[in-house]
CSV table of C-alpha atoms in Angstrom, one decimal:
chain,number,residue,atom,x,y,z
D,1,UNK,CA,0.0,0.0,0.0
D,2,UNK,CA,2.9,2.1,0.6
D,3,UNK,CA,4.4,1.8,-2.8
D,4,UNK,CA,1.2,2.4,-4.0
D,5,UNK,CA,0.1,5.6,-2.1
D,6,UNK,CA,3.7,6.9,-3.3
D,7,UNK,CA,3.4,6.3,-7.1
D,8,UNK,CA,-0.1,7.4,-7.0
D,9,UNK,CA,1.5,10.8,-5.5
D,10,UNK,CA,4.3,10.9,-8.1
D,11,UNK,CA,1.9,10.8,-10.9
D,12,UNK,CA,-0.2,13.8,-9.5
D,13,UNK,CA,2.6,15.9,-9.2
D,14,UNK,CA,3.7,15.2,-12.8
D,15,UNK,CA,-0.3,15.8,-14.1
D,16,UNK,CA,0.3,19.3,-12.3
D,17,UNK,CA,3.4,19.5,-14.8
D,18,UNK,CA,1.1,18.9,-18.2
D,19,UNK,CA,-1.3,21.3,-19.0
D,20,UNK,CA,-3.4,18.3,-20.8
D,21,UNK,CA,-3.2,16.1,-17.9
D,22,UNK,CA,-6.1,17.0,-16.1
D,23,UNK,CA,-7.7,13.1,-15.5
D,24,UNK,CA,-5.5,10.3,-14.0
D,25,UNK,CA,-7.9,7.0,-15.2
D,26,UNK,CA,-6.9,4.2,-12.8
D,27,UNK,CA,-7.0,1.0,-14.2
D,28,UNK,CA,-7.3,-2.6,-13.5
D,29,UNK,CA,-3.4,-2.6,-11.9
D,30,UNK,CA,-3.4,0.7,-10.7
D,31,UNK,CA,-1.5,2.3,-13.6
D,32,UNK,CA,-2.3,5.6,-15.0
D,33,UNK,CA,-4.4,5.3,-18.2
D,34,UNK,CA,-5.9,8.0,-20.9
D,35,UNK,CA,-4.9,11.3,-19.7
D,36,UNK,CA,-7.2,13.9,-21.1
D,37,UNK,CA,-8.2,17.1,-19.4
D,38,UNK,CA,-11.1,17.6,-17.0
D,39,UNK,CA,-13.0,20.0,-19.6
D,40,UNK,CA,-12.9,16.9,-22.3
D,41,UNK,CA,-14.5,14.5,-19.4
D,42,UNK,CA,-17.6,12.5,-21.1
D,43,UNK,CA,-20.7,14.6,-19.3
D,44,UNK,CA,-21.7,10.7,-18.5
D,45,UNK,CA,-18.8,8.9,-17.3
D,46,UNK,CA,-18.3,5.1,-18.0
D,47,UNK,CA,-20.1,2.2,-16.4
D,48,UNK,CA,-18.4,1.3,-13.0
D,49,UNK,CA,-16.3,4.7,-13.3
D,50,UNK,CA,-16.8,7.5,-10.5
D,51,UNK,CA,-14.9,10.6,-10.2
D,52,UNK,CA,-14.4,10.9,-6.4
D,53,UNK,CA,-11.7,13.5,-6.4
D,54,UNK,CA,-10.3,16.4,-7.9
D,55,UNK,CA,-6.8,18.5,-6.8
D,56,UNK,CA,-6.6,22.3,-6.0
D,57,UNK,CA,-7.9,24.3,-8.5
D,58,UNK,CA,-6.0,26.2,-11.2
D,59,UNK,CA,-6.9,29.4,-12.0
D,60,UNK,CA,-10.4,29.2,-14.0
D,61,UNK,CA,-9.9,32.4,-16.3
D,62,UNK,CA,-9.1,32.4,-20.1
D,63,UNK,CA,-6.1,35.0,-21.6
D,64,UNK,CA,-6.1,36.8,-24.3
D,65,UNK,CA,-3.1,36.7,-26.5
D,66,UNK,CA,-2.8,38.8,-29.5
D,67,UNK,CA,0.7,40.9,-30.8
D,68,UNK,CA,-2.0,44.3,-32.0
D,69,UNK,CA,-4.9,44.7,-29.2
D,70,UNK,CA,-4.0,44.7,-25.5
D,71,UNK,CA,-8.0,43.1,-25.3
D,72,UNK,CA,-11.0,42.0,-27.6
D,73,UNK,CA,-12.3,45.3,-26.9
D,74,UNK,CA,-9.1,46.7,-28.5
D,75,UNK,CA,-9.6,44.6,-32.3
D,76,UNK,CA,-10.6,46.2,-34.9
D,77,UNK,CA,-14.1,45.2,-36.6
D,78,UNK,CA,-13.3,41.9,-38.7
D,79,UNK,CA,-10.2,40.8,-36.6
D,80,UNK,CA,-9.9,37.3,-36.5
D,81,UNK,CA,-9.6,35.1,-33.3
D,82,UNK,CA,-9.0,31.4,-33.7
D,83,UNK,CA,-10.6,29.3,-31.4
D,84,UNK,CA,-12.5,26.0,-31.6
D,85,UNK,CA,-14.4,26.3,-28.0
D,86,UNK,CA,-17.9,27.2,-29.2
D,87,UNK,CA,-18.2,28.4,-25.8
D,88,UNK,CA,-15.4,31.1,-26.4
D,89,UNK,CA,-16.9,31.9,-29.7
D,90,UNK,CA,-20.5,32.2,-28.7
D,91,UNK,CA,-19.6,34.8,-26.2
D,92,UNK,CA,-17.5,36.7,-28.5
D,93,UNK,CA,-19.8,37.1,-30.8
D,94,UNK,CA,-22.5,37.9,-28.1
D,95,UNK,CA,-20.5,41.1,-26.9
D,96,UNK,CA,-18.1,41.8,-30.2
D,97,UNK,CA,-21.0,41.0,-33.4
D,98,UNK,CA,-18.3,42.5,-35.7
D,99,UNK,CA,-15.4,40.4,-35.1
D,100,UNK,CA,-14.6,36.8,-36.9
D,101,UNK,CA,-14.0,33.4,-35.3
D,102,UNK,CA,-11.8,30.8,-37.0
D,103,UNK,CA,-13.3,27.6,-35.4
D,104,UNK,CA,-10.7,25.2,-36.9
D,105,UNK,CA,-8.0,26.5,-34.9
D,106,UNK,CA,-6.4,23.9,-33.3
D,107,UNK,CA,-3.3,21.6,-32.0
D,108,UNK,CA,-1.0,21.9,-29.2
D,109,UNK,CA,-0.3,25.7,-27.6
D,110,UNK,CA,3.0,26.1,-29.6
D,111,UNK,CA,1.0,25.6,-32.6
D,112,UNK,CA,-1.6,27.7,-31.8
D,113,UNK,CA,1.2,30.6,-30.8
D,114,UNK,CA,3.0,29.8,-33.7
D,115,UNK,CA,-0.3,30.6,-36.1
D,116,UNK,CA,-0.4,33.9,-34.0
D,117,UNK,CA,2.7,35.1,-35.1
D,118,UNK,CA,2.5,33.8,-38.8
D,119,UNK,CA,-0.6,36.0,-38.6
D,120,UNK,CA,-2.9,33.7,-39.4
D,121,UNK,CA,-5.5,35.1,-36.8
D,122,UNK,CA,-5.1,38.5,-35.0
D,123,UNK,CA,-5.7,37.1,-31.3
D,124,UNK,CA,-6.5,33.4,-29.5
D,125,UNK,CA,-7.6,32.9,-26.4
D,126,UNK,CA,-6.1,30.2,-24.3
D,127,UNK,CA,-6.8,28.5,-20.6
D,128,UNK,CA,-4.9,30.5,-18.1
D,129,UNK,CA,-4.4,27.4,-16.1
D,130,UNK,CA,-3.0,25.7,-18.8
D,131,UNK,CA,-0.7,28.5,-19.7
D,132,UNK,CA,0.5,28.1,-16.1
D,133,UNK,CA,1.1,24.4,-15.9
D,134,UNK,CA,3.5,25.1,-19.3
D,135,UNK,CA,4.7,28.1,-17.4
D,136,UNK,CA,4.2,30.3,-20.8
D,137,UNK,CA,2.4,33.1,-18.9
D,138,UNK,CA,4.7,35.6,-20.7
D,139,UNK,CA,2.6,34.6,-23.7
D,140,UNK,CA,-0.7,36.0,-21.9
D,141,UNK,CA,-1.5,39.6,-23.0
D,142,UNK,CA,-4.5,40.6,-20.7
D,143,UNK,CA,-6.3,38.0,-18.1
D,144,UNK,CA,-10.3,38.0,-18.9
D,145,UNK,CA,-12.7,38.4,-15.9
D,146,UNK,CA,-15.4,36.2,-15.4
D,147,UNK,CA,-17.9,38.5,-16.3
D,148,UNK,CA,-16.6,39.3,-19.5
D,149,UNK,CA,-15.7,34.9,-20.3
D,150,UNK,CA,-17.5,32.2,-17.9
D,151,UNK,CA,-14.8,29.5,-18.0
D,152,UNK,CA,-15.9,25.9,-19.3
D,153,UNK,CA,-17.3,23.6,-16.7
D,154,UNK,CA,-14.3,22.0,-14.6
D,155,UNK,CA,-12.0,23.8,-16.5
D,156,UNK,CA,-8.7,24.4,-14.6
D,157,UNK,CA,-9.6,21.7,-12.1
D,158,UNK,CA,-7.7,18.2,-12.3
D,159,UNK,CA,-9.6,15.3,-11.3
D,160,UNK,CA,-8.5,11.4,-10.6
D,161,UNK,CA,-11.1,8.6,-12.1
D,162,UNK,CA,-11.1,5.4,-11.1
D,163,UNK,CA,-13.4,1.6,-11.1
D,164,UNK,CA,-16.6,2.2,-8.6
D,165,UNK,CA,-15.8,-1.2,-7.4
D,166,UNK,CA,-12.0,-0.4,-6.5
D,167,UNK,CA,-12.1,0.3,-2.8
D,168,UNK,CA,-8.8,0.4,-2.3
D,169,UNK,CA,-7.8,2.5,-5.0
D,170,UNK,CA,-10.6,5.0,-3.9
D,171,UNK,CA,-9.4,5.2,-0.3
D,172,UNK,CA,-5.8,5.9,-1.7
D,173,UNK,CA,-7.1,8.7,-4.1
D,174,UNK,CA,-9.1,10.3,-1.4
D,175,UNK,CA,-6.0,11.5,0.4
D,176,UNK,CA,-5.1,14.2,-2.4
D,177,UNK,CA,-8.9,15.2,-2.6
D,178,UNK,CA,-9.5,18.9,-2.8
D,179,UNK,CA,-13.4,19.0,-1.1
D,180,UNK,CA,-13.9,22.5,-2.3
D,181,UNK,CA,-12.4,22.1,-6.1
D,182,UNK,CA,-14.2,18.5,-5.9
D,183,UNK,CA,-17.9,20.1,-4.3
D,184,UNK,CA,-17.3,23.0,-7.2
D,185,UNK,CA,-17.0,20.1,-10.6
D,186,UNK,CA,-19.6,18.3,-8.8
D,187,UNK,CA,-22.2,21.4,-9.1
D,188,UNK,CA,-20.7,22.0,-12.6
D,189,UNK,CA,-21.0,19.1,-13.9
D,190,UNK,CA,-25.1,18.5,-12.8
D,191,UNK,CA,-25.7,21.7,-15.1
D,192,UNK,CA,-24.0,20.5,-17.3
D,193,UNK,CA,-25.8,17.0,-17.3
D,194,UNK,CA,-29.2,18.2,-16.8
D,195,UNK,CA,-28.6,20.4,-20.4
D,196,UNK,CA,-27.0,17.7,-21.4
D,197,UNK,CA,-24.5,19.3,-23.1
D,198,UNK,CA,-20.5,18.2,-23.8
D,199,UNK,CA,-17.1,20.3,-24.9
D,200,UNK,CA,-18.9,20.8,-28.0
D,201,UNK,CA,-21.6,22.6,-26.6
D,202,UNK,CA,-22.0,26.7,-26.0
D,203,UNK,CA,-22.3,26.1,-22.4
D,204,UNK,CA,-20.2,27.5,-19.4
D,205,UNK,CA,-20.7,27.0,-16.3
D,206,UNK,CA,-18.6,28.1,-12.4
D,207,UNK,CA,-18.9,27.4,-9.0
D,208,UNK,CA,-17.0,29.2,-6.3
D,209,UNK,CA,-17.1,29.9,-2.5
D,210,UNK,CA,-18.3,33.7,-1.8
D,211,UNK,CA,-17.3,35.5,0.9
D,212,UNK,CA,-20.2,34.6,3.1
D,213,UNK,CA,-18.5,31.2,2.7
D,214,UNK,CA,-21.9,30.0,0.9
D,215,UNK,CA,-21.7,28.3,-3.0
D,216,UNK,CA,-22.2,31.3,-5.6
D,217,UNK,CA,-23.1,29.3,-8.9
D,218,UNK,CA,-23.3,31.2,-12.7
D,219,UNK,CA,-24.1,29.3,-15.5
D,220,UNK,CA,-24.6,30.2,-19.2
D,221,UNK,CA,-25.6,28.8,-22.2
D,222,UNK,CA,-25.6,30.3,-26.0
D,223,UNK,CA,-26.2,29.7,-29.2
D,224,UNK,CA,-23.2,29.4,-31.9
D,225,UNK,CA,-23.2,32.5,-33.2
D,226,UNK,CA,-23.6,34.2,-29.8
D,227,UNK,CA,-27.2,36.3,-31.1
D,228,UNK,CA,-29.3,34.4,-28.1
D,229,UNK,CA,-27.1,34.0,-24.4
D,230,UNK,CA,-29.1,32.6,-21.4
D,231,UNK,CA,-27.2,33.2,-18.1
D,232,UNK,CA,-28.5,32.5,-14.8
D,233,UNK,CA,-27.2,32.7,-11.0
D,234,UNK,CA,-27.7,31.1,-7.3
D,235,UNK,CA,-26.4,31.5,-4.3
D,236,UNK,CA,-26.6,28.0,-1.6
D,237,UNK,CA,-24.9,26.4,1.5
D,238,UNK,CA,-21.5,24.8,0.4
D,239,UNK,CA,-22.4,21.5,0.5
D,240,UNK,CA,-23.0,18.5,-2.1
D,241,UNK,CA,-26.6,18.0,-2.0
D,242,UNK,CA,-27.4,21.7,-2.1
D,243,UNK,CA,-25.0,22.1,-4.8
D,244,UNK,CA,-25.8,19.6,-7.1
D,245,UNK,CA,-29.6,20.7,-6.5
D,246,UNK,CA,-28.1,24.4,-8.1
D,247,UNK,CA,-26.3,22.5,-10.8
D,248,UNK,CA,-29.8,21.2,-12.2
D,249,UNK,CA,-32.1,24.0,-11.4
């Protein structure tokens, strides 16, 4: 159990070191399996697969990056931003109508960067939590609020997976829980279920601890093209049942 408890901690620290690690899948002899990131998580995970715990949170904001506009508010009218999260472009669109969004803007960050420069779009946006984990923060040009881009559901959180029937593997993972990050994806995730919606869907959703120490949830969904944006709010006790009860309200 001892070897075990310490590989199990090894691997988290080198997920924290990947910004596309953000799901350790524990398989049948306790190796890790799959990585993928939290955001790209099935709404409905597999048969006999249960998420029981997630690490400390990353920071949940997206950055702008662009080498002419210090923010979208700075682009000219038809500036192009690549991005292929329809939940970034639907928002966009919502609050800058004349801009243009390159969905099929894709690969790794250094590709993405590297279309930047060639000038194939004028501006990207990119998770700030991933940015961290890569430590290329010196690529960020300005930090979006949450008001302006409600981050994906999950997104900057880190979760372990594993069998439902693996006791022993869950009692090990349970030891680098995070209850607030975990409490927080859980609430997500049951808006995101009950729209039943996935990574391909114009849906955002956060849930954070407000300074009454209470569970202040926003969630928003849009269409494509950003013309139609339906955003909605609750505040509840910080607890699991109350929060998943926001989650599908």
């Amino acid at each position: 159990p001892k070897t075990k408890t310490a590989s199990l901690s090894k691997a988290s620290v080198a997920v924290e070191q990947q910004t596309k690690v953000a799901l350790i899948r524990i398989g049948t002899r306790g190796r890790r399996q799959n990585p993928h990131t939290t955001t790209d998580v099935p709404t409905y995970l597999p048969d006999k697969t249960i998420l029981p715990c997630n690490l400390p949170r990353e920071d949940v904001r997206d950055a702008f990056i662009s080498l002419t506009a210090a923010s979208l508010a700075d682009l000219p009218p038809a500036s192009v931003i690549g991005t292929a999260s329809l939940r970034r472009k639907s928002q966009i669109l919502h609050r800058y109508p004349s801009l243009n969004v390159q969905e099929n803007f894709r690969g790794n960050v250094q590709t993405r960067l590297r279309k930047l420069n060639e000038g194939v779009v004028q501006a990207t946006l990119l998770a700030l939590a991933g940015l961290k984990r890569l430590s290329m923060t010196e690529n960020v040009t300005s930090i979006l609020s949450i008001d302006d881009m409600l981050p994906a559901v999950a997104q900057g959180a880190i979760g372990i997976a594993c069998r439902s029937d693996d006791d022993k593997m869950a009692e090990y993972i349970a030891t680098l829980n995070h209850e607030e990050t975990r409490l927080a994806v859980v609430c997500e995730r049951a808006f995101l279920q009950t729209l039943d919606g996935s990574c391909r869907t114009p849906i955002a959703g956060y849930a954070c601890r407000n300074e009454d120490g209470n569970c202040l949830f926003r969630g928003l969904v849009a269409s494509p093209d950003g013309t139609r944006v339906l955003e909605t709010s609750r505040v509840g006790p910080y607890a699991v049942e109350d929060m998943i009860e926001m989650g599908v309200q």
